[in-house]
Amino acid sequence: SGPLAAFRRSTPKAKSASANLSRSATLSEAVLRLWPLISFRRRMRVMGFGELMSQHETKCSKTLTIHILGCDRVECSSEETLRKSVGPFARWMSAALQSGVLSTMQTSSAEAPQIDSLVLEISGPNVPDWILSREINLLPSSFESGGLVSAIAVFHQREYHKPNTDEASAVLTPDLAVAFNAGIWGYDSWKPTLSFMCQSEGNDSYACTPFIITAYTIEECEDDAEVISEVAEEAVVKRMQSSKHDNAVLAHQLWAPESNPFSSRIERKTASVPRKYYENNAWQAWLLGPSTSAK
């Protein structure tokens, strides 16, 4: 029952709904699956382990921050498009916090991290100019509070590995990073970002952030994994060339390429290959960064 029934039905209306809900449902499933790890990293930050919190971030310690990489007009062509894409996730997150379902995902008796706000930081070199200065509210005005107090999307027109030059919009430490239909295997422009993520450690805000990558096919998802492994191996060699670093593992695969239960049900037509393409059809998860940062 409910909106997720669209992923189980074959009617035209259900297929159309699955395309609209795929990103939000994928985010929701990722948060559920990774919540023990997300919670652990948040507790370590608050306690001062692994990375130092700025005064600004201490005030934002009740904010769940998700970075969505490599975005363009597909996600940001209009406010309506953006809300349709990730608005359902904000509402799900609020309901999950209110119901306590995330608390049941805890693997220890430690107190669950308190969260009352959600920030989606959307970045990419092709994020359109018109949206850069905006903060878009993802909760409807009639929304009944009880979970999230606020949920907003903010925007950065940059490649992920490059410094943020927008002084008015600081980049918050991510709890989760996601790249939808990234095509890492086909674009060398992803390699500097992957290398940056592999080498982020210590008090770097990006160190060992859980990273989800989706793909149009399971084959492309596997190709993405090969590129990630290759970049991580190259990063290890660079570290070993410095006397300050050992040969720490820089890429931990949290789960291997597999079918995503919340793939779009609408085929994406392409003339280049015979196999069928669907948005977010397959996915995988990684921790990128020195293993000592994840402990």
Backbone as CSV, one residue per row, in Angstrom:
resi,resn,N_x,N_y,N_z,CA_x,CA_y,CA_z,C_x,C_y,C_z
1,SER,0.834,-1.180,0.000,0.000,0.000,0.000,0.879,1.244,0.000
2,GLY,0.259,2.428,-0.235,1.008,3.667,-0.216,1.768,3.897,-1.502
3,PRO,2.554,4.985,-1.545,3.261,5.355,-2.776,4.218,4.280,-3.286
4,LEU,4.839,3.506,-2.385,5.827,2.516,-2.819,5.197,1.354,-3.579
5,ALA,3.872,1.258,-3.555,3.199,0.234,-4.359,3.472,0.445,-5.842
6,ALA,3.844,1.670,-6.221,4.151,1.967,-7.628,5.288,1.100,-8.144
7,PHE,6.168,0.631,-7.251,7.310,-0.176,-7.680,6.948,-1.653,-7.833
8,ARG,5.721,-2.012,-7.470,5.282,-3.400,-7.582,4.201,-3.598,-8.633
9,ARG,3.618,-2.522,-9.116,2.522,-2.620,-10.075,3.007,-2.306,-11.485
10,SER,2.238,-2.741,-12.473,2.639,-2.579,-13.872,1.731,-1.655,-14.660
11,THR,0.838,-0.962,-13.995,-0.047,-0.050,-14.710,0.739,1.179,-15.180
12,PRO,0.290,1.847,-16.242,0.976,3.062,-16.703,1.107,4.117,-15.605
13,LYS,0.061,4.264,-14.790,0.112,5.244,-13.706,1.179,4.878,-12.681
14,ALA,1.283,3.600,-12.358,2.282,3.148,-11.390,3.690,3.339,-11.927
15,LYS,3.888,3.037,-13.204,5.212,3.212,-13.799,5.622,4.681,-13.789
16,SER,4.685,5.559,-14.106,4.976,6.988,-14.077,5.329,7.443,-12.666
17,ALA,4.600,6.937,-11.676,4.879,7.290,-10.286,6.252,6.788,-9.857
18,SER,6.645,5.614,-10.332,7.949,5.065,-9.952,9.088,5.957,-10.443
19,ALA,8.918,6.553,-11.619,9.954,7.447,-12.145,10.084,8.685,-11.265
20,ASN,8.961,9.215,-10.790,8.990,10.399,-9.930,9.547,10.090,-8.543
21,LEU,9.284,8.874,-8.054,9.641,8.519,-6.683,10.987,7.826,-6.545
22,SER,11.616,7.453,-7.660,12.806,6.606,-7.596,13.924,7.202,-6.750
23,ARG,14.235,8.476,-6.938,15.329,9.084,-6.170,14.999,9.132,-4.681
24,SER,13.783,9.557,-4.351,13.405,9.643,-2.938,13.362,8.266,-2.278
25,ALA,12.823,7.286,-2.974,12.740,5.937,-2.406,14.131,5.332,-2.244
26,THR,15.018,5.599,-3.206,16.394,5.119,-3.109,17.105,5.758,-1.920
27,LEU,16.926,7.068,-1.729,17.503,7.740,-0.568,16.974,7.149,0.738
28,SER,15.666,6.904,0.793,15.060,6.359,2.004,15.628,4.985,2.330
29,GLU,15.738,4.135,1.326,16.274,2.790,1.538,17.735,2.849,1.953
30,ALA,18.503,3.778,1.362,19.911,3.928,1.723,20.057,4.359,3.186
31,VAL,19.240,5.314,3.622,19.303,5.773,5.011,18.948,4.630,5.965
32,LEU,17.908,3.870,5.651,17.542,2.727,6.494,18.678,1.714,6.580
33,ARG,19.251,1.396,5.436,20.271,0.355,5.379,21.569,0.794,6.060
34,LEU,21.864,2.083,5.967,23.132,2.598,6.493,22.981,3.311,7.832
35,TRP,21.777,3.314,8.407,21.558,4.094,9.617,22.507,3.743,10.765
36,PRO,22.798,2.469,11.030,23.762,2.191,12.107,25.109,2.874,11.879
37,LEU,25.592,2.869,10.644,26.864,3.518,10.330,26.742,5.039,10.420
38,ILE,25.658,5.580,9.875,25.443,7.029,9.952,25.389,7.476,11.413
39,SER,24.666,6.747,12.238,24.543,7.084,13.658,25.891,7.019,14.361
40,PHE,26.670,5.989,14.063,27.992,5.840,14.682,28.890,7.021,14.331
41,ARG,28.914,7.399,13.054,29.754,8.523,12.639,29.303,9.826,13.297
42,ARG,28.005,10.011,13.436,27.498,11.226,14.078,27.912,11.264,15.553
43,ARG,27.816,10.121,16.250,28.222,10.091,17.656,29.707,10.394,17.796
44,MET,30.520,9.855,16.890,31.959,10.100,16.946,32.269,11.577,16.728
45,ARG,31.543,12.214,15.832,31.768,13.644,15.588,31.433,14.475,16.816
46,VAL,30.279,14.183,17.412,29.853,14.938,18.584,30.843,14.755,19.732
47,MET,31.425,13.546,19.838,32.381,13.260,20.908,33.781,13.771,20.582
48,GLY,33.970,14.239,19.331,35.267,14.810,18.971,36.242,13.829,18.387
49,PHE,35.799,12.616,18.013,36.690,11.635,17.415,36.745,11.818,15.913
50,GLY,37.937,11.667,15.357,38.107,11.603,13.898,38.149,12.952,13.242
51,GLU,37.318,13.889,13.650,37.286,15.185,13.008,36.797,16.227,14.003
52,LEU,37.258,17.425,13.855,36.901,18.501,14.763,35.697,19.244,14.229
53,MET,34.764,19.545,15.108,33.564,20.252,14.695,33.763,21.746,14.873
54,SER,33.440,22.493,13.852,33.468,23.939,13.966,32.313,24.400,14.844
55,GLN,32.371,25.658,15.299,31.279,26.191,16.113,29.968,26.143,15.343
56,HIS,30.047,26.437,14.014,28.849,26.412,13.179,28.265,25.010,13.128
57,GLU,29.127,23.999,12.992,28.631,22.630,12.874,28.139,22.092,14.211
58,THR,28.713,22.586,15.308,28.198,22.181,16.609,26.741,22.602,16.753
59,LYS,26.447,23.810,16.279,25.064,24.289,16.318,24.179,23.479,15.379
60,CYS,24.775,22.906,14.338,24.006,22.150,13.344,24.057,20.648,13.601
61,SER,24.418,20.241,14.838,24.607,18.820,15.109,23.308,18.033,15.060
62,LYS,22.170,18.715,15.024,20.890,18.028,14.885,20.417,17.992,13.434
63,THR,21.312,18.359,12.515,20.973,18.383,11.087,21.544,17.168,10.379
64,LEU,20.695,16.429,9.685,21.154,15.358,8.806,21.472,15.987,7.459
65,THR,22.710,15.812,7.008,23.164,16.438,5.767,23.488,15.375,4.732
66,ILE,22.889,15.500,3.567,23.137,14.567,2.463,23.624,15.364,1.263
67,HIS,24.756,14.947,0.717,25.300,15.574,-0.483,24.882,14.756,-1.706
68,ILE,24.295,15.428,-2.685,23.922,14.779,-3.947,24.838,15.345,-5.022
69,LEU,25.684,14.485,-5.579,26.759,14.902,-6.477,26.341,14.797,-7.933
70,GLY,27.008,15.593,-8.770,26.869,15.462,-10.219,25.489,15.807,-10.735
71,CYS,24.805,16.733,-10.073,23.449,17.088,-10.502,23.473,18.077,-11.665
72,ASP,22.364,18.111,-12.390,22.219,19.045,-13.508,20.738,19.360,-13.668
73,ARG,20.327,19.707,-14.853,18.930,20.098,-15.078,17.949,18.940,-14.882
74,VAL,18.440,17.711,-14.892,17.544,16.588,-14.649,16.882,16.731,-13.282
75,GLU,17.668,17.154,-12.281,17.115,17.353,-10.944,16.671,18.797,-10.696
76,CYS,17.260,19.756,-11.431,17.105,21.172,-11.066,16.514,22.038,-12.173
77,SER,15.747,21.466,-13.066,15.195,22.292,-14.145,14.176,23.294,-13.632
78,SER,13.553,22.999,-12.497,12.584,23.906,-11.881,12.422,23.515,-10.421
79,GLU,11.824,24.400,-9.631,11.541,24.057,-8.239,10.581,22.871,-8.161
80,GLU,9.639,22.825,-9.074,8.679,21.719,-9.093,9.388,20.391,-9.345
81,THR,10.340,20.391,-10.291,11.092,19.173,-10.589,11.870,18.713,-9.369
82,LEU,12.516,19.652,-8.699,13.304,19.303,-7.520,12.418,18.736,-6.422
83,ARG,11.307,19.405,-6.146,10.418,18.924,-5.085,9.833,17.556,-5.419
84,LYS,9.540,17.346,-6.689,9.004,16.047,-7.110,10.059,14.949,-6.921
85,SER,11.336,15.314,-7.130,12.432,14.359,-7.074,12.800,13.967,-5.648
86,VAL,12.937,14.957,-4.751,13.446,14.661,-3.397,12.490,15.060,-2.272
87,GLY,11.390,15.746,-2.612,10.412,16.105,-1.589,9.843,14.908,-0.845
88,PRO,9.485,13.814,-1.539,8.968,12.648,-0.816,9.953,12.085,0.202
89,PHE,11.258,12.188,-0.086,12.245,11.716,0.893,12.184,12.551,2.167
90,ALA,12.064,13.873,2.032,11.973,14.735,3.214,10.765,14.353,4.061
91,ARG,9.634,14.076,3.415,8.433,13.704,4.165,8.600,12.335,4.822
92,TRP,9.261,11.402,4.102,9.522,10.079,4.685,10.445,10.206,5.889
93,MET,11.496,11.024,5.771,12.454,11.178,6.861,11.764,11.730,8.101
94,SER,10.895,12.703,7.891,10.159,13.278,9.017,9.281,12.226,9.685
95,ALA,8.586,11.446,8.866,7.709,10.400,9.413,8.518,9.320,10.130
96,ALA,9.689,8.979,9.587,10.536,7.949,10.203,11.039,8.406,11.568
97,LEU,11.409,9.671,11.677,11.868,10.200,12.962,10.731,10.239,13.977
98,GLN,9.556,10.628,13.506,8.400,10.726,14.404,7.957,9.355,14.909
99,SER,8.017,8.349,14.030,7.556,7.012,14.395,8.580,6.221,15.209
100,GLY,9.844,6.658,15.148,10.889,5.935,15.861,11.448,4.761,15.101
101,VAL,11.097,4.608,13.813,11.549,3.449,13.057,13.066,3.409,12.944
102,LEU,13.723,4.570,12.888,15.180,4.580,12.769,15.848,4.100,14.054
103,SER,15.206,4.337,15.180,15.769,3.882,16.457,15.859,2.363,16.498
104,THR,14.934,1.686,15.816,14.959,0.224,15.800,16.102,-0.313,14.961
105,MET,16.739,0.574,14.160,17.865,0.143,13.325,19.186,0.218,14.054
106,GLN,19.186,0.745,15.303,20.414,0.865,16.077,20.984,-0.523,16.361
107,THR,22.306,-0.647,16.281,22.971,-1.919,16.580,23.609,-1.909,17.966
108,SER,23.494,-0.796,18.686,24.034,-0.718,20.036,23.014,-0.021,20.929
109,SER,23.281,-0.045,22.212,22.377,0.588,23.167,22.646,2.070,23.318
110,ALA,23.631,2.586,22.575,23.961,4.008,22.650,22.765,4.847,22.236
111,GLU,22.666,6.010,22.826,21.545,6.890,22.537,21.548,7.293,21.065
112,ALA,20.398,7.223,20.428,20.297,7.590,19.013,20.560,9.083,18.849
113,PRO,21.253,9.461,17.768,21.518,10.878,17.550,20.230,11.651,17.320
114,GLN,20.132,12.830,17.922,18.950,13.660,17.772,19.005,14.425,16.456
115,ILE,17.953,14.345,15.685,17.892,15.024,14.390,16.551,15.739,14.295
116,ASP,16.595,17.007,13.929,15.344,17.728,13.711,15.337,18.521,12.406
117,SER,16.452,18.442,11.653,16.542,19.189,10.394,17.215,18.340,9.329
118,LEU,16.883,18.623,8.086,17.465,17.937,6.932,17.975,18.968,5.942
119,VAL,19.209,18.793,5.487,19.767,19.637,4.430,20.259,18.734,3.303
120,LEU,19.756,18.957,2.107,20.279,18.300,0.905,21.140,19.309,0.172
121,GLU,22.440,19.048,0.105,23.357,19.916,-0.626,23.561,19.328,-2.008
122,ILE,23.075,20.045,-3.008,23.054,19.561,-4.381,24.153,20.278,-5.160
123,SER,25.074,19.504,-5.728,26.222,20.111,-6.387,26.505,19.462,-7.730
124,GLY,27.250,20.183,-8.544,27.664,19.702,-9.857,28.034,20.888,-10.724
125,PRO,28.947,20.704,-11.659,29.345,21.822,-12.524,28.221,22.311,-13.419
126,ASN,27.198,21.476,-13.606,26.094,21.844,-14.499,24.810,22.203,-13.749
127,VAL,24.917,22.439,-12.447,23.755,22.969,-11.718,23.430,24.329,-12.322
128,PRO,22.187,24.583,-12.720,21.859,25.839,-13.418,22.042,27.077,-12.542
129,ASP,22.390,28.190,-13.192,22.687,29.439,-12.479,21.503,29.933,-11.652
130,TRP,20.298,29.804,-12.201,19.141,30.442,-11.585,18.848,29.939,-10.170
131,ILE,19.325,28.737,-9.852,18.941,28.125,-8.582,19.999,28.303,-7.491
132,LEU,21.154,28.883,-7.848,22.299,28.876,-6.943,22.064,29.630,-5.644
133,SER,21.359,30.722,-5.691,21.189,31.545,-4.492,19.978,31.144,-3.653
134,ARG,19.330,30.061,-4.016,18.058,29.723,-3.378,18.224,28.643,-2.300
135,GLU,17.359,28.739,-1.311,17.118,27.655,-0.373,15.688,27.208,-0.583
136,ILE,15.506,25.998,-1.036,14.165,25.522,-1.360,13.642,24.647,-0.231
137,ASN,12.495,25.046,0.302,11.845,24.286,1.362,11.225,23.025,0.765
138,LEU,11.540,21.881,1.362,11.067,20.606,0.824,9.830,20.076,1.546
139,LEU,9.420,20.755,2.593,8.208,20.343,3.306,7.056,21.258,2.929
140,PRO,5.894,20.725,2.621,4.741,21.564,2.271,4.336,22.452,3.425
141,SER,3.762,23.606,3.110,3.385,24.569,4.145,2.370,23.997,5.130
142,SER,1.573,23.039,4.671,0.548,22.442,5.527,1.067,21.239,6.308
143,PHE,2.389,20.981,6.205,2.963,19.775,6.809,2.877,19.828,8.327
144,GLU,2.427,18.727,8.916,2.329,18.653,10.367,3.679,18.246,10.940
145,SER,4.200,19.088,11.835,5.499,18.803,12.423,5.386,17.653,13.412
146,GLY,6.538,17.236,13.900,6.590,16.108,14.815,7.830,15.293,14.566
147,GLY,8.380,15.395,13.353,9.636,14.753,13.014,10.666,15.826,12.711
148,LEU,10.689,16.267,11.469,11.595,17.340,11.067,10.977,18.708,11.311
149,VAL,11.795,19.613,11.825,11.384,20.999,11.959,11.575,21.730,10.637
150,SER,12.633,21.359,9.902,12.890,21.976,8.606,13.573,20.985,7.681
151,ALA,13.389,21.185,6.379,14.054,20.382,5.353,14.262,21.282,4.142
152,ILE,15.507,21.534,3.794,15.806,22.447,2.695,16.809,21.825,1.734
153,ALA,16.814,22.341,0.521,17.839,22.013,-0.472,18.628,23.275,-0.775
154,VAL,19.958,23.145,-0.801,20.846,24.244,-1.174,21.725,23.768,-2.327
155,PHE,22.376,24.701,-3.014,22.982,24.370,-4.294,24.380,24.965,-4.435
156,HIS,25.274,24.160,-5.050,26.634,24.604,-5.327,26.986,24.210,-6.763
157,GLN,27.457,25.179,-7.522,27.860,24.906,-8.908,29.362,24.644,-8.923
158,ARG,29.717,23.408,-8.636,31.135,23.043,-8.560,31.280,21.538,-8.661
159,GLU,32.482,21.112,-9.057,32.828,19.710,-8.938,33.140,19.431,-7.482
160,TYR,32.829,18.247,-7.038,32.845,17.943,-5.608,34.224,18.108,-4.981
161,HIS,35.263,17.838,-5.756,36.614,17.891,-5.205,37.175,19.307,-5.154
162,LYS,36.472,20.266,-5.754,36.963,21.637,-5.778,36.407,22.430,-4.593
163,PRO,37.186,23.396,-4.087,36.736,24.174,-2.918,35.450,24.924,-3.209
164,ASN,34.653,25.072,-2.179,33.446,25.878,-2.283,33.829,27.352,-2.197
165,THR,33.477,28.127,-3.200,33.819,29.549,-3.221,32.665,30.446,-2.797
166,ASP,31.561,29.833,-2.452,30.379,30.594,-2.034,30.441,30.825,-0.530
167,GLU,30.913,32.009,-0.118,31.062,32.300,1.302,29.725,32.366,2.027
168,ALA,28.672,32.600,1.283,27.346,32.722,1.908,26.714,31.368,2.205
169,SER,27.303,30.297,1.679,26.711,28.971,1.840,27.809,27.958,2.144
170,ALA,28.094,27.754,3.423,29.140,26.822,3.834,28.711,25.388,3.562
171,VAL,29.696,24.541,3.245,29.428,23.126,3.013,29.453,22.410,4.356
172,LEU,28.338,21.770,4.725,28.248,21.043,5.981,28.810,19.638,5.823
173,THR,29.323,19.104,6.926,29.840,17.737,6.916,28.738,16.767,6.516
174,PRO,28.961,15.947,5.484,27.902,15.045,5.021,27.757,13.807,5.895
175,ASP,26.517,13.366,6.075,26.240,12.068,6.676,26.158,10.984,5.613
176,LEU,25.868,11.392,4.392,25.709,10.471,3.276,25.946,11.251,1.990
177,ALA,26.597,10.617,1.018,26.772,11.216,-0.303,26.160,10.267,-1.338
178,VAL,25.537,10.847,-2.347,24.829,10.060,-3.363,25.114,10.632,-4.745
179,ALA,25.320,9.750,-5.705,25.442,10.157,-7.107,24.468,9.307,-7.917
180,PHE,23.418,9.940,-8.433,22.406,9.224,-9.197,22.839,9.073,-10.654
181,ASN,22.756,7.835,-11.155,23.035,7.560,-12.579,24.324,8.253,-13.019
182,ALA,25.383,8.045,-12.225,26.602,8.852,-12.361,27.383,8.582,-13.652
183,GLY,27.379,7.346,-14.115,28.183,7.034,-15.300,29.675,7.200,-15.045
184,ILE,30.114,6.813,-13.839,31.532,6.953,-13.474,32.428,6.253,-14.480
185,TRP,31.971,5.121,-14.990,32.780,4.354,-15.936,33.029,5.112,-17.233
186,GLY,32.137,6.037,-17.591,32.219,6.694,-18.894,32.746,8.108,-18.875
187,TYR,32.972,8.672,-17.678,33.394,10.070,-17.581,34.640,10.175,-16.696
188,ASP,35.773,10.497,-17.302,37.007,10.661,-16.531,36.922,11.813,-15.541
189,SER,35.961,12.713,-15.749,35.813,13.854,-14.840,35.452,13.417,-13.425
190,TRP,34.994,12.166,-13.245,34.704,11.668,-11.907,35.974,11.285,-11.155
191,LYS,37.053,10.999,-11.841,38.242,10.469,-11.178,38.850,11.424,-10.155
192,PRO,38.970,12.732,-10.445,39.487,13.627,-9.396,38.610,13.654,-8.146
193,THR,37.305,13.571,-8.340,36.405,13.544,-7.181,36.605,12.272,-6.369
194,LEU,36.692,11.124,-7.034,36.913,9.860,-6.332,38.249,9.865,-5.608
195,SER,39.289,10.392,-6.257,40.608,10.472,-5.631,40.567,11.359,-4.391
196,PHE,39.865,12.478,-4.510,39.694,13.390,-3.371,39.003,12.678,-2.214
197,MET,37.944,11.934,-2.499,37.208,11.243,-1.445,38.061,10.142,-0.815
198,CYS,38.874,9.477,-1.630,39.741,8.411,-1.113,40.802,8.949,-0.156
199,GLN,41.230,10.182,-0.372,42.342,10.722,0.403,41.914,11.676,1.513
200,SER,40.601,11.860,1.671,40.105,12.702,2.758,40.187,11.926,4.067
201,GLU,40.777,12.537,5.091,40.957,11.829,6.357,41.034,12.818,7.509
202,GLY,41.178,12.259,8.731,41.380,13.080,9.911,40.244,14.050,10.141
203,ASN,40.594,15.350,10.231,39.562,16.353,10.504,38.932,16.898,9.232
204,ASP,39.146,16.222,8.115,38.493,16.607,6.869,37.012,16.245,6.961
205,SER,36.161,17.187,6.603,34.712,16.979,6.737,34.201,15.818,5.900
206,TYR,34.923,15.456,4.820,34.426,14.442,3.892,34.896,13.022,4.245
207,ALA,35.745,12.885,5.268,36.408,11.613,5.516,35.418,10.473,5.744
208,CYS,35.579,9.415,4.963,34.812,8.177,5.112,33.308,8.401,5.196
209,THR,32.793,9.207,4.299,31.347,9.385,4.188,30.758,8.218,3.390
210,PRO,29.702,7.559,3.858,29.051,6.528,3.041,28.624,7.127,1.700
211,PHE,28.940,6.425,0.620,28.754,6.950,-0.735,27.956,5.956,-1.559
212,ILE,26.773,6.386,-2.020,25.891,5.561,-2.850,26.029,5.996,-4.306
213,ILE,26.169,5.024,-5.218,26.228,5.323,-6.646,25.189,4.449,-7.352
214,THR,24.312,5.071,-8.127,23.336,4.299,-8.906,23.722,4.296,-10.383
215,ALA,23.107,3.380,-11.122,23.423,3.228,-12.542,22.185,2.760,-13.297
216,TYR,22.228,2.918,-14.621,21.098,2.522,-15.464,20.989,1.007,-15.630
217,THR,22.115,0.295,-15.500,22.126,-1.156,-15.665,23.082,-1.760,-14.641
218,ILE,22.918,-3.050,-14.370,23.829,-3.723,-13.448,25.227,-3.785,-14.044
219,GLU,25.306,-3.906,-15.370,26.624,-3.954,-16.022,27.374,-2.635,-15.838
220,GLU,26.674,-1.525,-15.998,27.327,-0.227,-15.814,27.685,-0.010,-14.347
221,CYS,26.874,-0.528,-13.449,27.181,-0.445,-12.027,28.484,-1.188,-11.720
222,GLU,28.656,-2.349,-12.327,29.887,-3.116,-12.149,31.081,-2.383,-12.753
223,ASP,30.873,-1.736,-13.905,31.943,-0.942,-14.509,32.325,0.232,-13.607
224,ASP,31.324,0.869,-12.985,31.606,1.947,-12.030,32.490,1.431,-10.895
225,ALA,32.172,0.235,-10.388,32.936,-0.338,-9.279,34.394,-0.566,-9.667
226,GLU,34.618,-0.990,-10.893,35.994,-1.200,-11.361,36.778,0.099,-11.354
227,VAL,36.142,1.181,-11.808,36.817,2.485,-11.839,37.119,2.948,-10.421
228,ILE,36.176,2.792,-9.511,36.391,3.202,-8.120,37.578,2.438,-7.527
229,SER,37.639,1.135,-7.769,38.746,0.330,-7.260,40.077,0.786,-7.845
230,GLU,40.082,1.090,-9.145,41.317,1.535,-9.797,41.799,2.863,-9.224
231,VAL,40.865,3.805,-9.038,41.242,5.107,-8.483,41.763,4.945,-7.059
232,ALA,41.131,4.071,-6.278,41.577,3.845,-4.900,42.980,3.244,-4.881
233,GLU,43.258,2.310,-5.786,44.590,1.717,-5.857,45.643,2.765,-6.217
234,GLU,45.310,3.650,-7.146,46.241,4.724,-7.507,46.483,5.657,-6.323
235,ALA,45.430,5.901,-5.547,45.567,6.769,-4.373,46.468,6.130,-3.315
236,VAL,46.385,4.796,-3.178,47.260,4.088,-2.236,48.715,4.273,-2.625
237,VAL,49.008,4.147,-3.918,50.378,4.325,-4.401,50.888,5.728,-4.072
238,LYS,50.047,6.728,-4.270,50.443,8.102,-3.965,50.748,8.269,-2.482
239,ARG,49.933,7.638,-1.634,50.171,7.725,-0.187,51.481,7.061,0.195
240,MET,51.767,5.920,-0.409,52.975,5.175,-0.063,54.236,5.917,-0.493
241,GLN,54.103,6.831,-1.439,55.257,7.612,-1.887,55.622,8.697,-0.881
242,SER,54.738,8.913,0.091,54.991,9.877,1.159,55.366,9.118,2.420
243,SER,56.426,9.556,3.089,56.886,8.858,4.288,55.888,8.979,5.432
244,LYS,54.965,9.934,5.324,54.007,10.149,6.405,52.863,9.139,6.379
245,HIS,52.718,8.420,5.286,51.534,7.577,5.136,51.905,6.111,4.959
246,ASP,51.026,5.241,5.440,51.201,3.820,5.221,50.342,3.394,4.041
247,ASN,50.186,2.091,3.888,49.387,1.583,2.770,47.976,1.229,3.220
248,ALA,47.328,2.160,3.919,45.970,1.932,4.414,45.012,1.656,3.263
249,VAL,44.007,0.834,3.547,42.953,0.585,2.561,42.138,1.861,2.400
250,LEU,41.901,2.262,1.161,41.215,3.533,0.901,39.814,3.351,0.342
251,ALA,39.401,2.122,0.099,38.061,1.893,-0.451,37.457,0.647,0.180
252,HIS,36.391,0.844,0.933,35.655,-0.259,1.548,34.300,-0.353,0.863
253,GLN,34.023,-1.488,0.228,32.737,-1.653,-0.445,31.714,-2.142,0.571
254,LEU,30.709,-1.307,0.838,29.680,-1.657,1.808,28.690,-2.660,1.243
255,TRP,28.317,-2.478,-0.021,27.652,-3.550,-0.746,28.000,-3.447,-2.225
256,ALA,28.120,-4.630,-2.829,28.528,-4.741,-4.228,27.369,-4.362,-5.143
257,PRO,27.669,-4.120,-6.423,26.591,-3.788,-7.372,25.459,-4.806,-7.328
258,GLU,24.244,-4.298,-7.216,23.064,-5.151,-7.152,21.868,-4.372,-7.666
259,SER,20.793,-5.087,-7.948,19.576,-4.425,-8.407,19.015,-3.541,-7.308
260,ASN,18.516,-2.387,-7.697,17.893,-1.456,-6.754,16.388,-1.711,-6.762
261,PRO,15.804,-2.035,-5.620,14.361,-2.319,-5.597,13.505,-1.107,-5.955
262,PHE,14.116,0.079,-5.969,13.359,1.297,-6.247,13.818,1.971,-7.532
263,SER,14.163,1.146,-8.488,14.456,1.619,-9.843,13.205,2.198,-10.494
264,SER,13.397,3.176,-11.358,12.280,3.635,-12.190,11.781,2.468,-13.043
265,ARG,10.479,2.450,-13.289,9.895,1.395,-14.127,9.715,1.859,-15.572
266,ILE,10.113,3.088,-15.870,9.996,3.614,-17.235,11.340,3.483,-17.947
267,GLU,11.334,2.800,-19.066,12.582,2.585,-19.797,13.101,3.897,-20.381
268,ARG,14.397,4.083,-20.264,15.063,5.250,-20.851,15.602,4.832,-22.212
269,LYS,15.004,5.333,-23.253,15.354,4.911,-24.598,16.759,5.375,-24.967
270,THR,17.537,4.464,-25.527,18.866,4.794,-26.033,19.164,3.924,-27.234
271,ALA,19.778,4.521,-28.233,20.077,3.785,-29.461,21.467,3.183,-29.448
272,SER,22.237,3.470,-28.394,23.657,3.094,-28.421,23.910,1.634,-28.067
273,VAL,23.065,1.045,-27.209,23.294,-0.330,-26.763,21.984,-1.098,-26.771
274,PRO,22.062,-2.434,-26.902,20.825,-3.231,-26.969,20.132,-3.413,-25.622
275,ARG,20.852,-3.329,-24.507,20.220,-3.587,-23.210,19.302,-2.431,-22.804
276,LYS,18.363,-2.735,-21.904,17.389,-1.743,-21.469,17.949,-0.898,-20.321
277,TYR,17.649,0.392,-20.382,18.119,1.348,-19.385,16.956,1.833,-18.522
278,TYR,17.166,1.871,-17.210,16.191,2.436,-16.281,16.946,3.282,-15.259
279,GLU,16.410,4.449,-14.914,17.072,5.273,-13.911,17.169,4.531,-12.583
280,ASN,18.356,4.604,-11.983,18.622,4.003,-10.667,18.314,2.508,-10.641
281,ASN,18.601,1.842,-11.750,18.273,0.421,-11.875,19.163,-0.469,-11.005
282,ALA,20.391,-0.016,-10.752,21.330,-0.776,-9.917,22.057,0.208,-9.015
283,TRP,22.604,-0.316,-7.908,23.316,0.561,-6.993,24.371,-0.196,-6.229
284,GLN,25.266,0.586,-5.592,26.326,0.048,-4.751,26.665,1.104,-3.707
285,ALA,27.410,0.697,-2.669,27.774,1.635,-1.599,29.224,1.423,-1.189
286,TRP,29.901,2.543,-0.877,31.320,2.521,-0.508,31.577,3.433,0.678
287,LEU,32.679,3.146,1.381,33.346,4.105,2.250,34.684,4.408,1.592
288,LEU,34.900,5.651,1.227,36.146,6.047,0.591,36.950,6.904,1.558
289,GLY,38.183,6.516,1.796,39.050,7.225,2.738,39.842,6.230,3.549
290,PRO,40.950,6.680,4.178,41.791,5.775,4.959,40.999,5.035,6.037
291,SER,41.300,3.750,6.203,40.538,2.921,7.123,40.576,3.449,8.545
292,THR,41.655,4.160,8.911,41.739,4.684,10.261,40.675,5.733,10.520
293,SER,40.155,6.382,9.456,39.135,7.408,9.653,37.783,6.827,9.986
294,ALA,37.586,5.562,9.634,36.277,4.939,9.848,36.145,4.278,11.200
295,LYS,37.256,4.176,11.940,37.217,3.477,13.204,36.675,4.346,14.315
